[in-house]
Every structure is written in C-alpha cells, then in structure tokens.
Tab-separated table of C-alpha atoms in Angstrom:
chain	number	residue	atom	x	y	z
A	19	UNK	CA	-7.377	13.045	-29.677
A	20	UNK	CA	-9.649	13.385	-26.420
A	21	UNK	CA	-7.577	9.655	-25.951
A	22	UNK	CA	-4.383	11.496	-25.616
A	23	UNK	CA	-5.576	14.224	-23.977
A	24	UNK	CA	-7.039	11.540	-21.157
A	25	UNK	CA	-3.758	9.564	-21.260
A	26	UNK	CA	-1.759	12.378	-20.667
A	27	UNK	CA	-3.862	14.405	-17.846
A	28	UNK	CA	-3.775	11.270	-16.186
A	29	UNK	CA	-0.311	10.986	-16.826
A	30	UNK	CA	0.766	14.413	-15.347
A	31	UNK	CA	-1.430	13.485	-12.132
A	32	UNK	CA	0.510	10.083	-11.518
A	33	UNK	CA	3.710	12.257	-12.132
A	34	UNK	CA	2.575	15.038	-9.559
A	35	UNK	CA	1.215	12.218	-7.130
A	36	UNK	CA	4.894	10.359	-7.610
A	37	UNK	CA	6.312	13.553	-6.726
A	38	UNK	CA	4.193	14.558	-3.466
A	39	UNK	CA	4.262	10.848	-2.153
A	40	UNK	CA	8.132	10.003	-2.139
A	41	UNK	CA	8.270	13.639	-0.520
A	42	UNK	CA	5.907	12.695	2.108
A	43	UNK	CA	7.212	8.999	2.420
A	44	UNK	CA	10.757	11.112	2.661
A	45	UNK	CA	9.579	13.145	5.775
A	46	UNK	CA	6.676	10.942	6.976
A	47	UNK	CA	7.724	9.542	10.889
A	48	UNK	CA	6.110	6.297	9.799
A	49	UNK	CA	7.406	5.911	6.048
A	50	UNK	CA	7.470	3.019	4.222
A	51	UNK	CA	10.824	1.389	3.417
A	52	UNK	CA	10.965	0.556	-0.197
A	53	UNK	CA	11.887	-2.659	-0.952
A	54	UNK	CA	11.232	-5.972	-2.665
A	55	UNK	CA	11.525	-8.167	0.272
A	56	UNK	CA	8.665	-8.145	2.706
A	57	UNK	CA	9.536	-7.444	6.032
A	58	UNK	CA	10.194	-10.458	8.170
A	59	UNK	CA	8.466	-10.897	11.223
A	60	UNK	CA	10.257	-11.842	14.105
A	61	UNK	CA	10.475	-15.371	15.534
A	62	UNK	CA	10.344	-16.083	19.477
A	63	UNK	CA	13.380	-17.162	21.418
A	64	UNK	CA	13.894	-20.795	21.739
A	65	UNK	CA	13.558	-19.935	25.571
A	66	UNK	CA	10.227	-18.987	25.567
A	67	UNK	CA	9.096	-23.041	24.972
A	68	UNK	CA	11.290	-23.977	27.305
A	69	UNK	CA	10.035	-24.027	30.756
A	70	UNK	CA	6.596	-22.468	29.889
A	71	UNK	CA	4.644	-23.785	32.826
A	72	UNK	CA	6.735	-21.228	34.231
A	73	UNK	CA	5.656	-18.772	31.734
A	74	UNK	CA	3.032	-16.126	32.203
A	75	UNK	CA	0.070	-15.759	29.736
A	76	UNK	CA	1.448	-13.323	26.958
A	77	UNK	CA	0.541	-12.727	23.494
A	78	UNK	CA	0.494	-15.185	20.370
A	79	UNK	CA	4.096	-15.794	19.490
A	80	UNK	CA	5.571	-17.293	16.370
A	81	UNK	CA	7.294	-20.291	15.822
A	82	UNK	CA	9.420	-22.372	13.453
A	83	UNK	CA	9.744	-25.375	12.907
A	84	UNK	CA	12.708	-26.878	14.833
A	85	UNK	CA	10.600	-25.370	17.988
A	86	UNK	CA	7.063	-26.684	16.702
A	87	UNK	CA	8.932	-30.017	16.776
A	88	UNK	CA	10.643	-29.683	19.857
A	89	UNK	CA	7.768	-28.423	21.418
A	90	UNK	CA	5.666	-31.674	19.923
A	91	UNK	CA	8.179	-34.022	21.607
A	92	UNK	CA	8.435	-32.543	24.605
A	93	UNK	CA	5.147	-31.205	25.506
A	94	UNK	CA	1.273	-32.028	24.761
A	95	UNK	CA	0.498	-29.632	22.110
A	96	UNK	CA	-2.981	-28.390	20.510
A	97	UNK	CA	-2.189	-28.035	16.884
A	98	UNK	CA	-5.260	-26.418	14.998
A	99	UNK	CA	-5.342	-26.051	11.185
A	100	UNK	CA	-7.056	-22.529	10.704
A	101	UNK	CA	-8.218	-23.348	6.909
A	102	UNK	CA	-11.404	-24.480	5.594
A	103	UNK	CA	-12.340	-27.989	5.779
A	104	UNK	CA	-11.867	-28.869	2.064
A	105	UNK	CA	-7.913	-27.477	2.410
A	106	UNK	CA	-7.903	-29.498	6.004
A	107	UNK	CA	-9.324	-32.443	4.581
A	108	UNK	CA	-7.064	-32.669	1.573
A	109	UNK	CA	-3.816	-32.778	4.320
A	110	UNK	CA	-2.523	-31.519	7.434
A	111	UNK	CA	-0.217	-31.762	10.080
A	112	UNK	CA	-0.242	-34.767	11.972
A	113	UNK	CA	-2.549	-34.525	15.170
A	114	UNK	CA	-3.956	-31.148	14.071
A	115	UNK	CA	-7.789	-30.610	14.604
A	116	UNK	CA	-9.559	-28.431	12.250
A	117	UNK	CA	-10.751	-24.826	13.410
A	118	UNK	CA	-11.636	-23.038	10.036
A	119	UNK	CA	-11.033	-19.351	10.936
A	120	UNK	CA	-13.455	-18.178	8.387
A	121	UNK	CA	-16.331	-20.454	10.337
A	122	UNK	CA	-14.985	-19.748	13.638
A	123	UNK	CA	-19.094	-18.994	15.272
A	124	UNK	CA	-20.143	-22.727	13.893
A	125	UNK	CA	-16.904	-24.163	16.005
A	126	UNK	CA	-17.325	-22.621	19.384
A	127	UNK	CA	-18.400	-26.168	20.928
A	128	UNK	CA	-14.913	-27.780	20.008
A	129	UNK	CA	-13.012	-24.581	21.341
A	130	UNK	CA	-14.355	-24.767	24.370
A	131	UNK	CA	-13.848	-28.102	24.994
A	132	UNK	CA	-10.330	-27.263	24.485
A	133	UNK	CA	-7.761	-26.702	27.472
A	134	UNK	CA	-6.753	-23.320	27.843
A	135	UNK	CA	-3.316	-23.888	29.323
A	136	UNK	CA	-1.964	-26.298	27.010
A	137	UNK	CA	0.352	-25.058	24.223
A	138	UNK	CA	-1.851	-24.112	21.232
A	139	UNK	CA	-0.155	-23.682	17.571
A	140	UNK	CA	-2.425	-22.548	14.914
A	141	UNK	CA	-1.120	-22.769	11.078
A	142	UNK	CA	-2.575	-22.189	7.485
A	143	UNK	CA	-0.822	-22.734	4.825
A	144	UNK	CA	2.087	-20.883	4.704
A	145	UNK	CA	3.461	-16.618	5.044
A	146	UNK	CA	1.447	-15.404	2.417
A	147	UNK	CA	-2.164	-16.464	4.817
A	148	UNK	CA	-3.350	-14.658	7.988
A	149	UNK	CA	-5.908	-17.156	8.885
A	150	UNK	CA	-3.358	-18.756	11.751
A	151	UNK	CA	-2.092	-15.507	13.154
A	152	UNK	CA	-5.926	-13.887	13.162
A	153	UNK	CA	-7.179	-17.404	15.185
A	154	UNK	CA	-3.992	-17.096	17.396
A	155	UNK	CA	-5.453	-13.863	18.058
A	156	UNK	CA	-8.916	-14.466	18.852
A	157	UNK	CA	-8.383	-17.660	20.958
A	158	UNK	CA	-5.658	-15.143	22.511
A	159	UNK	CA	-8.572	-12.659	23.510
A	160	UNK	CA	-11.424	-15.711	24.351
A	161	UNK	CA	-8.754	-16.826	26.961
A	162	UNK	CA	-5.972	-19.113	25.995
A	163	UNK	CA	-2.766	-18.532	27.817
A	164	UNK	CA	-0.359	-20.037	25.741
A	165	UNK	CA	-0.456	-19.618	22.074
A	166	UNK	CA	1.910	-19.637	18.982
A	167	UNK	CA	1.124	-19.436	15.296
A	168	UNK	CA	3.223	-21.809	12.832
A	169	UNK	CA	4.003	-18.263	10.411
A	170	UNK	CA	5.751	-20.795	7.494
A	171	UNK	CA	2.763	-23.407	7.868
A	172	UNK	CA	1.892	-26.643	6.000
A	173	UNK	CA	4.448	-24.995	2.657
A	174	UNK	CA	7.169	-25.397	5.343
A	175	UNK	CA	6.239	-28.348	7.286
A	176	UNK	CA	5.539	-30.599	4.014
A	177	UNK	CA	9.086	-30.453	4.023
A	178	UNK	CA	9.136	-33.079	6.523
A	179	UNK	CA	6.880	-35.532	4.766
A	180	UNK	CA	5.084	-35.449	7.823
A	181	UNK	CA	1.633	-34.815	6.445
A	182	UNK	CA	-1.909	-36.458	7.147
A	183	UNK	CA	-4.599	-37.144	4.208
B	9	UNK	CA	-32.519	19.716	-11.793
B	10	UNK	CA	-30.397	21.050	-14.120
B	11	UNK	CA	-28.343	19.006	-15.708
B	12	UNK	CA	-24.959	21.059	-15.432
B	13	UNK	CA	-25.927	21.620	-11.200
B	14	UNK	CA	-26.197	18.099	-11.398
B	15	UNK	CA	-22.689	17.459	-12.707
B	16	UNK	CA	-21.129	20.159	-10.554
B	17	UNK	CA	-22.569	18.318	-7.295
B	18	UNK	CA	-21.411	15.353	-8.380
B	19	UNK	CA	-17.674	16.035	-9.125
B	20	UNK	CA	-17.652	18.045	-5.924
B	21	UNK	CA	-19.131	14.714	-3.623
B	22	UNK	CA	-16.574	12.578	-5.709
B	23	UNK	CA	-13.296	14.635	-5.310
B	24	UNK	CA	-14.276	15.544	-1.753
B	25	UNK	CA	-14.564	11.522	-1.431
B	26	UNK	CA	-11.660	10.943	-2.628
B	27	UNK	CA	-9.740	14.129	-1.058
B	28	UNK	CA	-10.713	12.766	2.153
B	29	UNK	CA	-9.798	9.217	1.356
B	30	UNK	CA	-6.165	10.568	0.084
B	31	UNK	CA	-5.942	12.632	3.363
B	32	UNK	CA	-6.450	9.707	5.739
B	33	UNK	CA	-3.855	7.700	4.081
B	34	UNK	CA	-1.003	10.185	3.839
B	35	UNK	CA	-0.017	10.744	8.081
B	36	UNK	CA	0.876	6.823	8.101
B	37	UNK	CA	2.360	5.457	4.572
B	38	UNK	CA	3.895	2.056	6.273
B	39	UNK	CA	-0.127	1.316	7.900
B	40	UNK	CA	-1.170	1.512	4.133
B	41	UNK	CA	1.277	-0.378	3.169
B	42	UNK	CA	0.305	-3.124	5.353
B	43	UNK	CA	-3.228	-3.174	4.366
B	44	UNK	CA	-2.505	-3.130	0.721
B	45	UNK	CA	-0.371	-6.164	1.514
B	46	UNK	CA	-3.002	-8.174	3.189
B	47	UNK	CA	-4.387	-7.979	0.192
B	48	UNK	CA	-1.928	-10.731	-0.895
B	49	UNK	CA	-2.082	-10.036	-4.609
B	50	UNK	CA	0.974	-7.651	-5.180
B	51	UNK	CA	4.449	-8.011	-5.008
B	52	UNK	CA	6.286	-6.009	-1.837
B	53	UNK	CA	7.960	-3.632	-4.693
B	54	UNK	CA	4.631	-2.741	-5.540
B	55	UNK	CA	2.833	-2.517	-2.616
B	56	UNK	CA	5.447	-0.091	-1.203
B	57	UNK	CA	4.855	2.107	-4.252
B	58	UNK	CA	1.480	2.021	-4.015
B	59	UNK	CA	1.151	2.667	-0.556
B	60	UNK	CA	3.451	5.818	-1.279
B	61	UNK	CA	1.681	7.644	-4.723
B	62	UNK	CA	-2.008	6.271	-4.531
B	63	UNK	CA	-3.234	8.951	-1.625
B	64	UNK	CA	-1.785	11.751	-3.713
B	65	UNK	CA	-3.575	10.160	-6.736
B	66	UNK	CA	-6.671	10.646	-5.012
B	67	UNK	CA	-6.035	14.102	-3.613
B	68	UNK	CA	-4.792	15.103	-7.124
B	69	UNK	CA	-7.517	13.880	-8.901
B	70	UNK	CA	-9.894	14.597	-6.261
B	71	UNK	CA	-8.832	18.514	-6.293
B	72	UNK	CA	-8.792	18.563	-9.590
B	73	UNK	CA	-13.123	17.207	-9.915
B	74	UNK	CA	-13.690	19.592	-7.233
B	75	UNK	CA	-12.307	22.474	-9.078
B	76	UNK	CA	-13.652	21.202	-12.014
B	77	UNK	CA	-9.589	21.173	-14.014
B	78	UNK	CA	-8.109	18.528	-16.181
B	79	UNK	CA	-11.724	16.740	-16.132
B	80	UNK	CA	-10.742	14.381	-18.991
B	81	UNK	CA	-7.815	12.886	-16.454
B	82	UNK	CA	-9.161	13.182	-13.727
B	83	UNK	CA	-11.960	11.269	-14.094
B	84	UNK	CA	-10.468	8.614	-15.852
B	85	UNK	CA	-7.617	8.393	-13.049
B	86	UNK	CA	-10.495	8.051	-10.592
B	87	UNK	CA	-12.221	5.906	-12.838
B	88	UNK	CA	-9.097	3.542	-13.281
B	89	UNK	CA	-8.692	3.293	-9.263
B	90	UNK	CA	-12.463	2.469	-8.597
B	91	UNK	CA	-12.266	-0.221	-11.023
B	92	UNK	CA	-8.682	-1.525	-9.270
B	93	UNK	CA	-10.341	-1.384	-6.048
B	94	UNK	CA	-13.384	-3.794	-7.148
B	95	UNK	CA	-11.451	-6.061	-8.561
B	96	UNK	CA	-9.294	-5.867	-5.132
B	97	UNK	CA	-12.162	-6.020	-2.978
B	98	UNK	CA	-13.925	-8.595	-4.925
B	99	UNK	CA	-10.623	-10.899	-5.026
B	100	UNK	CA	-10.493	-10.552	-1.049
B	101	UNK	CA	-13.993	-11.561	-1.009
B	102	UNK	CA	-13.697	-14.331	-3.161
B	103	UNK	CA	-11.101	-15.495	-0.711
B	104	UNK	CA	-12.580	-15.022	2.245
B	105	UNK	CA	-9.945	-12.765	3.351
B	106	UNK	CA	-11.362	-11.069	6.537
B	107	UNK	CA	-9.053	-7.799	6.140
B	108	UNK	CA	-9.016	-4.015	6.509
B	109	UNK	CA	-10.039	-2.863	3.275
B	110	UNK	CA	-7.492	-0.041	3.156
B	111	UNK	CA	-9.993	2.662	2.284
B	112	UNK	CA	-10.499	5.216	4.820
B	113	UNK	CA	-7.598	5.524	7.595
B	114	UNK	CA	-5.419	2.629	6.938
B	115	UNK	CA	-4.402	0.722	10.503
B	116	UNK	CA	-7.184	1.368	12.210
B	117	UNK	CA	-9.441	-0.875	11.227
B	118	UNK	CA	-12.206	1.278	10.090
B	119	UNK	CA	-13.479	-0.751	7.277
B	120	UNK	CA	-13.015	-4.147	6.740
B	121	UNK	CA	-13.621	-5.524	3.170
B	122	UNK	CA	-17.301	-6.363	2.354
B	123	UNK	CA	-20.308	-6.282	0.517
B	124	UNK	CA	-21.100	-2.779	1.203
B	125	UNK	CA	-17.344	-1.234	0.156
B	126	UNK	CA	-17.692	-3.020	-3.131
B	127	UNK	CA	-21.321	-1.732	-3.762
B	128	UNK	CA	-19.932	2.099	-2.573
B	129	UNK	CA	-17.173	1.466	-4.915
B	130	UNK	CA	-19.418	0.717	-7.996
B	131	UNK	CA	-21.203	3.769	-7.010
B	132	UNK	CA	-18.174	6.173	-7.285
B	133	UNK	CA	-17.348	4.155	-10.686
B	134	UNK	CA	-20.601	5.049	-11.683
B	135	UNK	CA	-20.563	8.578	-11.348
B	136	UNK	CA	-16.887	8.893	-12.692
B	137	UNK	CA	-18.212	7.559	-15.557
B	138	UNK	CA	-20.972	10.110	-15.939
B	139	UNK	CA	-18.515	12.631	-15.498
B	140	UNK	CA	-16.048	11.200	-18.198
B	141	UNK	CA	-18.288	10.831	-20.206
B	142	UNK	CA	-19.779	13.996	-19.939
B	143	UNK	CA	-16.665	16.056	-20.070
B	144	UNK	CA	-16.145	14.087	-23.320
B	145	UNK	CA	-19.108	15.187	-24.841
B	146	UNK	CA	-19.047	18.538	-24.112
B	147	UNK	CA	-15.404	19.138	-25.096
B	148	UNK	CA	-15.270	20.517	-28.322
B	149	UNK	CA	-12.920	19.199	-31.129
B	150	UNK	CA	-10.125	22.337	-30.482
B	151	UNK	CA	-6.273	22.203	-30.743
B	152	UNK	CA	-5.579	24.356	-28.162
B	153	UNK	CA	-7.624	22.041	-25.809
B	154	UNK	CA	-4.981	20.636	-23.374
C-alpha cells in the first residue's frame, strides 16, 4: 500500500512537472525545440580554406571531409588526434600527432614546438566526442591562429581507408 | 536534538536544494538541454524532455519536502533523481568527459562534473533516504491516507 501511495505521489509530481515545463518551454525566449534529431552544427564555407594566408585569426571552425582533404593537398596541415594514447595508438589519421585532450598539462612541450600559423585540425572520434572541439578551443585561446576541428572524425574518415595502425 | 527538529531541518535544506537547483534551470531550457547532452548517454528525444520537466521535478518535489506534503513521493522522486544523477556523473567520470555537470545554472559553466558533485550527490541521496524512510515509518496503516 505505502508502494502505491509512493508510485502515485510521484506520479502526480512528474504529471504537474510535465505540465509547468512544456508551459515554460512554450513561453521560455530560449526554449528547447523538441525533436529526435540533434541539432546540426554548422560547417564553414569552402572559402574560408581557400586563400587563408589571407585570412585573419578567427575562431575554431569546422570542417568536413572533402575540405580536410583539400586542405591536406593543398596546404601543410597539423592534424592532432585529441584521444588518449591507447585510442591513438590503435589507428589514426595519416600524419596526425597525438595531443590527448584529457592529458593536455603532460603535452605542453610538443604544443609549443608547434607552429602557430599553420592550419591545425583536431579530431576524436566522431559527433558524439567533444575532445576535438574542446582542444580546438584551448589551442584557440594559447594562441593558434588558424584552427578547425574534424566534427565527423576518425567514424567518418575510416571511410576512406585512409587509416594508420 | 530532537529527532522530529532533525527531520524538519533536513527536508527544509533538501527541498530548498533542490528548489534552487529547479530555479536555475528553468530561465534557459535549450542551455540545459545542451549540458544534459554532453552527457552523451541519451537520445536527443530524451534529452529535450528532460531538459523541459526535470527543473519542475525538483521545484515540485522540493516544495513539497519544504512544506512537508506528499512526503512518501516526494522523497522518493528526489530519491530517484539523486540516484540518476550518480550514475550520470559517475559515467562522465568514468569517461573522462570534462563537462558542465548540469547542476546549478546550466550554460554557465558553474560546475563541471567531479569528485566533489558525486560525493554532494550521495549526500542528498542519503538524507532522502532518511526522510523516506522515515515518513514510511511513521505513516500509519489508514485508508484514507493519500
């Protein structure tokens, strides 16, 4: 009995709560939209790797995959893998040094060493990790001037077969 | 101290906890939503829902241990959500997921997940247990109880 009793107060508060939140989410100037798709983050222009000795420093940008290659071919690129050193070691993109994000203090040596007007892509493993946009972000703030993060990372690139081990 | 003062402080610190956690959430549903999400363990259906109803689950059931009403559900309900947010915070730690934990005033960065969220959180599950429990025992077998 005191089982039901629990079951159902809670009940009525989840009902009440449903109630009040769709109302605020209704009339909130920041609501959230529901949905089941997540939503997608914006790629850069294909103009902003063009030309980008031109460019002026800005913030990280994102980029796909036909302009991670392009990029590749047509400029020297820093490509750093933001996961651990296991996950690095077990494949990664070709030419891409290892920066774990999550051991970013025992790594300061290599960063430094590390041109700050070069091209720099970060990646992790794919949409569903932060680790590349969070390092795109702090090498952003330490003083890089030109930096995108792969968003689809090594998920989308294995596509290309074009993996290291 | 009395054992009943005792009880009465405690349900007030807890709801006011979690009437104050509700509170900061409400203003900015789409920042909570984002910080549940970085929590990578929900689908986006979910997370949306969540990030709509869970701050008026905690300023329901927080009212409701202040005033000392419904004691029975609501300190299961907060039970239930301390529980969900160890196992969140835990998973995140597990992870290494350096994150907003989503507690206090999502989007700003207040909190990130850690040690010391997890050990608060067992904290609050401990003393929404004591109250449970105790409203368990002191409710008396009656019909008319609900």
């Amino acid at each position: 009995m005191y089982i039901s009793k629990t079951l159902l107060q809670s009940m009525l508060i989840l009902i009440i709560s449903a109630f009040l939140g769709f109302a605020n989410n209704y009339f909130s100037s920041q609501p959230v939209k529901i949905s089941t798709e997540r939503p997608g983050t914006p790629e850069a222009p294909d103009s902003t790797f063009h030309n980008s000795h031109s460019l002026n420093i800005s913030e990280p940008v994102i980029i796909n995959k036909n302009q991670l290659k392009n990029l590749i071919a047509t400029e020297d690129v820093i490509l750093v893998d933001a996961r651990s050193p296991e996950e690095y070691a077990a494949g990664y993109i070709s030419g891409a040094i290892n920066i774990p994000f999550d051991h970013l203090g025992d790594y300061m040596h290599e960063i430094d060493a590390l041109p700050k007007d070069q091209w720099l892509v970060t990646y992790c493993e794919g949409p569903r990790c932060d680790k590349a946009e969070r390092l795109a972000w702090t090498l952003y703030e330490i003083g890089f001037e030109r930096i995108a993060y792969y968003n689809a990372g090594l998920e989308d690139w294995q596509t290309t077969k074009d993996i290291e081990q | 101290m009395n054992r009943t003062l005792l009880i009465v402080i405690l349900r007030i610190f807890l709801g006011v906890v979690f009437i104050l956690a509700g509170a900061s959430k409400i203003g900015n549903p789409a920042a909570f939503a984002e910080d549940i999400d970085n929590y990578r363990m929900l689908p986006y259906a979910l997370v949306t829902f969540l990030a709509i109803v869970l701050p008026w689950i905690e300023i329901c059931a927080g009212i409701l241990l202040v005033f000392g009403k419904f004691l029975h559900g609501a300190a299961f309900t907060v039970l239930v959500l301390n529980m969900v947010f160890i196992i969140a915070i835990s998973s995140a730690l597990a992870r290494g997921l350096s994150i907003d934990c989503g507690c206090f005033s999502p989007g700003t960065g207040a909190a990130k997940v850690g040690v010391l969220r997890l050990i608060e959180d067992f904290i609050f599950l401990a003393i929404a247990v004591y109250i449970f429990r105790t409203a368990h025992h002191k409710a008396k077998p009656s019909k008319a109880d609900f």
